Short mmCIF file of C-alpha atoms and ligand atoms in Angstrom, two decimals:
data_model
loop_
_atom_site.label_atom_id
_atom_site.label_comp_id
_atom_site.label_asym_id
_atom_site.label_seq_id
_atom_site.Cartn_x
_atom_site.Cartn_y
_atom_site.Cartn_z
CA MET Z 226 -68.91 99.06 50.97
CA SER Z 227 -72.51 99.77 50.32
CA ALA Z 228 -74.34 98.34 47.47
CA ALA Z 229 -74.84 101.59 45.88
CA ALA Z 230 -71.10 101.80 45.51
CA VAL Z 231 -70.58 98.61 43.56
CA ILE Z 232 -72.73 99.85 40.75
CA PRO Z 233 -70.31 100.70 37.89
CA ARG Z 234 -69.92 104.50 37.30
CA ALA Z 235 -70.94 106.54 34.58
CA GLY Z 236 -70.95 103.79 31.73
CA ARG Z 237 -67.77 102.25 31.98
CA VAL Z 238 -66.69 99.44 34.62
CA PRO Z 239 -63.46 99.70 36.40
CA ILE Z 240 -61.08 96.95 35.30
CA ALA Z 241 -58.22 95.24 37.17
CA LEU Z 242 -55.68 92.78 36.03
CA THR Z 243 -54.30 89.99 38.24
CA ILE Z 244 -51.02 88.23 37.21
CA ALA Z 245 -50.96 85.40 39.72
CA GLY Z 246 -51.23 81.48 40.17
CA SER Z 247 -54.34 79.26 39.97
CA ASP Z 248 -55.36 77.58 43.49
CA SER Z 249 -57.74 74.82 42.71
CA GLY Z 250 -58.96 74.93 46.31
CA GLY Z 251 -60.50 78.13 45.21
CA GLY Z 252 -59.55 80.38 48.33
CA ALA Z 253 -56.12 82.09 47.15
CA GLY Z 254 -54.31 82.84 43.97
CA ILE Z 255 -56.46 84.06 40.82
CA GLN Z 256 -59.59 82.74 42.36
CA ALA Z 257 -59.42 84.89 45.28
CA ASP Z 258 -58.67 87.83 43.36
CA LEU Z 259 -61.35 87.51 40.69
CA LYS Z 260 -64.12 86.76 43.31
CA THR Z 261 -62.96 89.86 45.16
CA PHE Z 262 -62.67 92.19 42.20
CA GLN Z 263 -66.52 91.01 41.29
CA GLU Z 264 -67.67 91.34 44.83
CA LEU Z 265 -66.42 95.06 44.57
CA GLY Z 266 -67.90 95.96 41.39
CA VAL Z 267 -64.50 95.83 39.17
CA PHE Z 268 -64.14 93.77 35.97
CA GLY Z 269 -61.49 91.09 36.57
CA THR Z 270 -58.99 90.07 33.98
CA SER Z 271 -56.21 87.51 34.63
CA ALA Z 272 -52.90 86.23 33.49
CA ILE Z 273 -52.07 82.84 35.06
CA THR Z 274 -48.51 82.33 36.06
CA GLY Z 275 -48.73 78.73 37.05
CA LEU Z 276 -51.12 75.87 38.53
CA THR Z 277 -51.25 74.68 41.64
CA ALA Z 278 -52.99 71.46 42.90
CA GLN Z 279 -53.98 72.86 46.24
CA ASN Z 280 -56.55 72.22 48.90
CA SER Z 281 -57.05 72.97 52.78
CA VAL Z 282 -54.51 70.52 53.61
CA GLY Z 283 -51.71 71.68 51.55
CA VAL Z 284 -50.02 72.05 48.16
CA HIS Z 285 -49.80 69.10 46.26
CA GLY Z 286 -48.08 70.04 43.05
CA ILE Z 287 -46.89 73.35 41.24
CA TRP Z 288 -46.41 73.71 37.56
CA PRO Z 289 -45.28 77.16 36.47
CA ALA Z 290 -46.80 78.31 33.21
CA PRO Z 291 -44.66 78.50 29.88
CA VAL Z 292 -43.28 82.18 30.08
CA SER Z 293 -44.34 82.77 26.66
CA SER Z 294 -48.14 81.94 27.58
CA VAL Z 295 -47.69 84.28 30.44
CA GLU Z 296 -46.69 87.06 28.04
CA ALA Z 297 -49.25 86.21 25.51
CA GLN Z 298 -52.02 86.44 28.29
CA ILE Z 299 -50.71 89.99 29.53
CA GLU Z 300 -50.26 91.18 26.23
CA ALA Z 301 -53.82 90.20 25.05
CA VAL Z 302 -55.32 91.95 27.90
CA LEU Z 303 -53.26 95.21 27.96
CA SER Z 304 -53.19 95.71 24.36
CA ASP Z 305 -57.12 95.23 23.81
CA ILE Z 306 -58.90 95.91 27.12
CA GLY Z 307 -56.38 97.80 29.18
CA THR Z 308 -56.76 98.17 32.88
CA ASP Z 309 -57.26 100.81 35.69
CA ALA Z 310 -55.06 98.60 38.14
CA VAL Z 311 -52.77 95.66 38.37
CA LYS Z 312 -52.11 93.02 41.17
CA THR Z 313 -49.22 90.51 41.03
CA GLY Z 314 -49.37 87.38 42.99
CA MET Z 315 -47.12 84.21 42.70
CA LEU Z 316 -44.93 84.60 40.13
CA CYS Z 317 -42.90 81.51 40.13
CA SER Z 318 -39.55 82.38 38.70
CA VAL Z 319 -37.12 84.91 37.74
CA GLU Z 320 -38.49 84.91 34.06
CA ILE Z 321 -41.97 85.50 34.97
CA VAL Z 322 -41.02 88.29 37.44
CA LYS Z 323 -38.83 90.04 34.69
CA LEU Z 324 -41.41 89.52 32.12
CA THR Z 325 -44.15 91.10 34.15
CA ALA Z 326 -41.94 94.10 34.94
CA ARG Z 327 -41.11 94.76 31.28
CA LEU Z 328 -44.69 94.51 30.00
CA LEU Z 329 -46.12 96.77 32.89
CA ARG Z 330 -43.41 99.37 31.87
CA LYS Z 331 -44.34 98.82 28.22
CA TYR Z 332 -48.14 99.53 28.81
CA ARG Z 333 -47.05 102.20 31.38
CA SER Z 334 -49.54 100.54 33.91
CA SER Z 335 -50.63 102.36 37.05
CA HIS Z 336 -51.92 101.43 40.34
CA ILE Z 337 -49.47 98.46 40.54
CA VAL Z 338 -49.95 96.31 43.57
CA VAL Z 339 -47.34 93.70 44.17
CA ASP Z 340 -48.14 91.03 46.74
CA PRO Z 341 -44.65 89.24 47.07
CA VAL Z 342 -46.05 85.82 47.49
CA THR Z 343 -43.13 83.45 48.40
CA LEU Z 344 -44.96 80.87 50.66
CA SER Z 345 -48.25 79.29 50.91
CA LYS Z 346 -50.00 78.80 54.42
CA HIS Z 347 -48.59 75.52 54.78
CA GLY Z 348 -45.09 76.54 54.09
CA SER Z 349 -44.53 75.47 50.34
CA ALA Z 350 -42.31 77.77 48.17
CA LEU Z 351 -44.35 79.64 45.35
CA LEU Z 352 -41.40 81.68 44.17
CA GLU Z 353 -37.80 80.27 43.34
CA GLY Z 354 -35.37 81.57 45.57
CA ASP Z 355 -33.30 83.42 42.87
CA ALA Z 356 -36.39 85.52 41.89
CA VAL Z 357 -36.41 87.39 45.15
CA SER Z 358 -33.69 89.78 44.00
CA ALA Z 359 -35.48 90.35 40.55
CA MET Z 360 -38.72 91.22 42.57
CA CYS Z 361 -36.67 93.83 44.33
CA THR Z 362 -34.74 95.38 41.48
CA GLU Z 363 -37.35 95.08 38.71
CA LEU Z 364 -40.90 95.07 39.88
CA LEU Z 365 -40.81 97.08 43.17
CA PRO Z 366 -39.44 100.20 41.75
CA LEU Z 367 -42.76 99.85 39.80
CA ALA Z 368 -45.08 99.46 42.56
CA GLU Z 369 -47.59 101.93 44.00
CA LEU Z 370 -47.65 99.41 46.84
CA VAL Z 371 -46.02 96.48 48.06
CA THR Z 372 -47.85 94.14 50.64
CA PRO Z 373 -45.66 91.47 52.41
CA ASN Z 374 -46.53 89.66 55.19
CA ILE Z 375 -43.81 89.24 57.97
CA PRO Z 376 -41.76 86.33 56.48
CA GLU Z 377 -41.80 87.86 53.08
CA ALA Z 378 -40.56 91.25 54.38
CA CYS Z 379 -37.70 89.33 56.16
CA LEU Z 380 -36.98 87.48 52.76
CA LEU Z 381 -36.95 90.84 50.88
CA LEU Z 382 -34.72 92.42 53.29
CA GLY Z 383 -32.28 89.35 54.18
CA TRP Z 384 -33.47 89.86 57.98
CA GLN Z 385 -34.32 86.67 60.36
CA GLU Z 386 -38.19 86.26 61.03
CA SER Z 387 -37.18 86.74 64.80
CA ASP Z 388 -36.10 90.29 64.10
CA ILE Z 389 -39.80 90.99 63.64
CA ARG Z 390 -41.68 90.60 66.87
CA SER Z 391 -43.35 93.73 67.56
CA VAL Z 392 -45.41 96.93 65.73
CA SER Z 393 -42.18 98.85 66.29
CA ALA Z 394 -39.98 96.32 64.44
CA MET Z 395 -42.61 95.78 61.62
CA THR Z 396 -42.48 99.81 61.25
CA GLU Z 397 -38.88 99.66 60.87
CA ALA Z 398 -39.11 96.90 58.22
CA ALA Z 399 -41.69 98.53 56.30
CA ARG Z 400 -39.55 101.83 56.08
CA SER Z 401 -36.46 99.82 55.12
CA LEU Z 402 -38.56 98.07 52.10
CA LEU Z 403 -39.02 101.67 50.70
CA GLN Z 404 -35.53 101.44 49.88
CA TYR Z 405 -36.54 99.31 46.81
CA GLY Z 406 -38.70 101.88 45.34
CA PRO Z 407 -42.32 101.15 46.00
CA ARG Z 408 -44.48 104.23 46.61
CA HIS Z 409 -46.17 102.68 49.47
CA VAL Z 410 -45.26 99.33 51.79
CA LEU Z 411 -48.09 97.86 53.77
CA LEU Z 412 -46.59 95.30 56.18
CA LYS Z 413 -49.30 92.87 56.99
CA GLY Z 414 -49.18 91.79 60.73
CA GLY Z 415 -51.27 88.40 60.48
CA HIS Z 416 -48.10 86.42 61.42
CA LEU Z 417 -46.98 88.72 64.26
CA ASP Z 418 -45.95 86.56 67.31
CA ASP Z 419 -46.52 89.31 70.05
CA GLN Z 420 -48.74 89.30 73.18
CA ALA Z 421 -50.83 92.28 71.86
CA ALA Z 422 -51.26 90.24 68.45
CA ASN Z 423 -53.23 87.67 70.28
CA GLU Z 424 -56.26 90.26 70.24
CA THR Z 425 -55.34 92.51 67.38
CA ALA Z 426 -54.49 91.97 63.71
CA ILE Z 427 -52.33 94.90 63.00
CA ASP Z 428 -51.03 96.06 59.60
CA VAL Z 429 -48.34 99.08 59.03
CA LEU Z 430 -48.62 101.71 56.08
CA VAL Z 431 -45.48 103.63 55.21
CA SER Z 432 -45.09 105.99 52.26
CA GLN Z 433 -42.18 107.28 50.28
CA GLU Z 434 -43.64 110.81 50.42
CA ASP Z 435 -42.99 111.03 54.29
CA PRO Z 436 -41.21 108.04 55.49
CA SER Z 437 -41.16 109.20 59.00
CA ARG Z 438 -45.02 108.80 59.47
CA HIS Z 439 -46.64 105.59 59.61
CA LEU Z 440 -50.28 104.61 59.81
CA LEU Z 441 -51.49 101.59 61.78
CA PHE Z 442 -54.57 99.64 60.43
CA SER Z 443 -55.86 97.23 63.19
CA ALA Z 444 -58.74 95.01 63.83
CA PRO Z 445 -59.87 92.33 66.32
CA ARG Z 446 -58.23 89.16 65.57
CA ILE Z 447 -60.78 86.45 64.76
CA ALA Z 448 -60.25 82.96 66.50
CA THR Z 449 -60.26 80.78 63.44
CA VAL Z 450 -57.66 78.46 61.70
CA HIS Z 451 -59.73 79.22 58.39
CA THR Z 452 -57.42 82.14 56.84
CA HIS Z 453 -56.73 80.58 53.54
CA GLY Z 454 -56.49 83.60 51.10
CA THR Z 455 -56.17 86.42 53.51
CA GLY Z 456 -53.15 88.11 51.74
CA CYS Z 457 -54.22 87.63 48.22
CA THR Z 458 -57.86 88.85 49.21
CA THR Z 459 -56.36 92.00 51.20
CA ALA Z 460 -54.03 92.71 48.15
CA SER Z 461 -56.80 92.37 45.46
CA ALA Z 462 -59.22 94.39 47.56
CA ILE Z 463 -56.74 97.27 47.59
CA THR Z 464 -56.14 96.85 43.81
CA ALA Z 465 -59.94 96.89 43.12
CA PHE Z 466 -60.76 100.21 45.41
CA LEU Z 467 -57.67 101.90 43.62
CA ALA Z 468 -59.32 100.92 40.35
CA LEU Z 469 -62.49 102.51 41.66
CA GLY Z 470 -60.45 105.63 42.39
CA MET Z 471 -59.69 105.72 46.05
CA GLN Z 472 -56.46 107.08 47.74
CA MET Z 473 -54.04 104.67 49.22
CA GLU Z 474 -55.01 105.26 52.83
CA GLU Z 475 -58.75 104.84 52.02
CA ALA Z 476 -58.22 101.80 49.83
CA VAL Z 477 -56.21 100.00 52.67
CA GLY Z 478 -58.77 100.80 55.42
CA SER Z 479 -61.72 99.42 52.93
CA ALA Z 480 -59.78 96.33 52.13
CA LYS Z 481 -59.07 95.75 55.77
CA ARG Z 482 -62.81 95.93 56.40
CA PHE Z 483 -63.74 93.60 53.45
CA THR Z 484 -60.99 91.12 54.49
CA HIS Z 485 -62.05 90.89 57.88
CA GLN Z 486 -65.80 90.42 57.10
CA ALA Z 487 -64.59 87.57 54.59
CA ILE Z 488 -62.40 85.82 57.56
CA SER Z 489 -65.41 86.12 59.98
CA SER Z 490 -67.69 84.38 57.59
CA ALA Z 491 -64.85 81.90 56.41
CA VAL Z 492 -66.00 78.36 55.15
CA PRO Z 493 -64.40 75.57 57.09
CA LEU Z 494 -64.34 73.36 53.88
CA GLY Z 495 -61.87 70.54 53.88
CA ALA Z 496 -60.06 69.01 56.58
CA GLY Z 497 -57.43 71.63 57.19
CA ILE Z 498 -57.38 75.39 56.65
CA GLY Z 499 -60.45 76.63 55.32
CA SER Z 500 -61.20 79.68 52.97
CA LEU Z 501 -62.36 83.11 53.12
CA TRP Z 502 -66.11 83.73 52.39
CA HIS Z 503 -65.58 86.88 49.87
CA ALA Z 504 -69.30 87.53 49.76
CA ALA Z 505 -69.67 88.22 53.42
CA HIS Z 506 -69.83 92.08 53.10
CA ARG Z 507 -73.10 91.84 51.28
CA THR Z 508 -74.76 90.99 54.63
CA LEU Z 509 -72.70 91.89 57.41
N1 ATP G 194 -57.27 85.59 62.56
C1 ATP G 194 -57.25 87.09 61.93
N2 ATP G 194 -58.13 87.98 62.29
C2 ATP G 194 -58.25 89.15 61.89
N3 ATP G 194 -57.52 89.43 60.69
C3 ATP G 194 -56.59 88.78 60.51
C4 ATP G 194 -56.47 87.41 60.89
N4 ATP G 194 -55.24 87.00 60.24
C5 ATP G 194 -54.73 87.92 59.39
N5 ATP G 194 -55.53 88.90 59.35
C6 ATP G 194 -55.39 90.15 58.57
O1 ATP G 194 -55.34 89.67 57.34
C7 ATP G 194 -54.61 90.36 56.28
C8 ATP G 194 -53.75 89.48 55.78
O2 ATP G 194 -52.61 89.28 56.65
P1 ATP G 194 -51.74 88.00 56.48
O3 ATP G 194 -50.56 88.24 57.36
O4 ATP G 194 -52.54 86.72 57.07
O5 ATP G 194 -51.47 87.72 55.05
P2 ATP G 194 -50.51 86.58 54.28
O6 ATP G 194 -49.88 85.88 55.19
O7 ATP G 194 -49.77 87.07 53.17
O8 ATP G 194 -51.96 85.67 53.97
P3 ATP G 194 -51.57 84.34 53.05
O9 ATP G 194 -51.16 83.17 54.00
O10 ATP G 194 -52.89 84.12 52.40
O11 ATP G 194 -50.45 84.80 51.87
C9 ATP G 194 -54.16 91.47 57.35
O12 ATP G 194 -54.65 92.48 57.24
C10 ATP G 194 -54.23 90.90 58.64
O13 ATP G 194 -54.00 91.92 59.78
C1 HMH G 195 -51.95 80.25 43.73
C2 HMH G 195 -51.56 80.78 45.12
N1 HMH G 195 -51.15 82.21 45.21
C3 HMH G 195 -50.85 82.53 46.46
C4 HMH G 195 -51.13 82.18 47.77
C5 HMH G 195 -50.66 82.30 48.97
O1 HMH G 195 -51.75 82.40 49.91
C6 HMH G 195 -51.41 80.61 47.49
N2 HMH G 195 -51.68 79.68 48.68
N3 HMH G 195 -51.72 80.09 46.06
#
């Protein structure tokens, strides 16, 4: 994205709301979302669903926020400031999933991007097990886009992770996820365990308009362990581009480039998995 494109248009800056958890390490969750919104010229607002004590080594604690506090945050933002797009991330519990769906229906929010976060990169649970079906029945029907990685897609579909070992299996899974009602599904291939995936990071986009058609978004795979926050950054960049008025295919392609640049300049902070550098697009 060029510098000219990040200057707010015609007097009003586009707004995006993230409903997600806090990552003390700064690379994922609310912190990744707000950095991404800012980098892309979108005013970021937030409703924090829970706190995590997290760093490059792992998730050391997780505290869901009181449901009433999540309700008050979303109400405060949507009843006054409004929004052009919404991203959801770590939602912790069935109660927060249902509340989020109810308020997004109440405010007739559009451009809703659901990142169905269930696990951290280190394998810690960020969503309670019984919240998965509420996500499928309450939130996904409202979504313009859902952005699972491969383990999340398997969880939503009740498949085994070994069921998705190729781009064609990714495409089949993405099409199956359309049954829950999102307008588009972007199945991200960061976790693909396939020979071709050693060199390429491939994502698959399918849409309700024509489920027989699929689009592949591919980029050279960067040989790095420092990928903390790739999923949050991808979903929040798509949300920002939708708030800026892009169509879905262009938003996904632009977000893929933004995230790729951020991975290529990732900062190896801490002893484990370092985080993306969200300002990389300014100089690359
Ligand atoms: N090493 C890499 N090089 C290039 N692109 C990558 C790499 N790893 C992931 N990606 C891309 O980053 C984006 C996010 O994909 P990924 O599957 O890693 O998400 P995720 O697992 O949800 O992330 P997170 O663990 O942060 O939740 C996708 O576009 C994916 O193709
Ligand atoms: C708070 C939070 N949200 C999402 C993720 C997934 O990367 C994470 N690790 N932490």
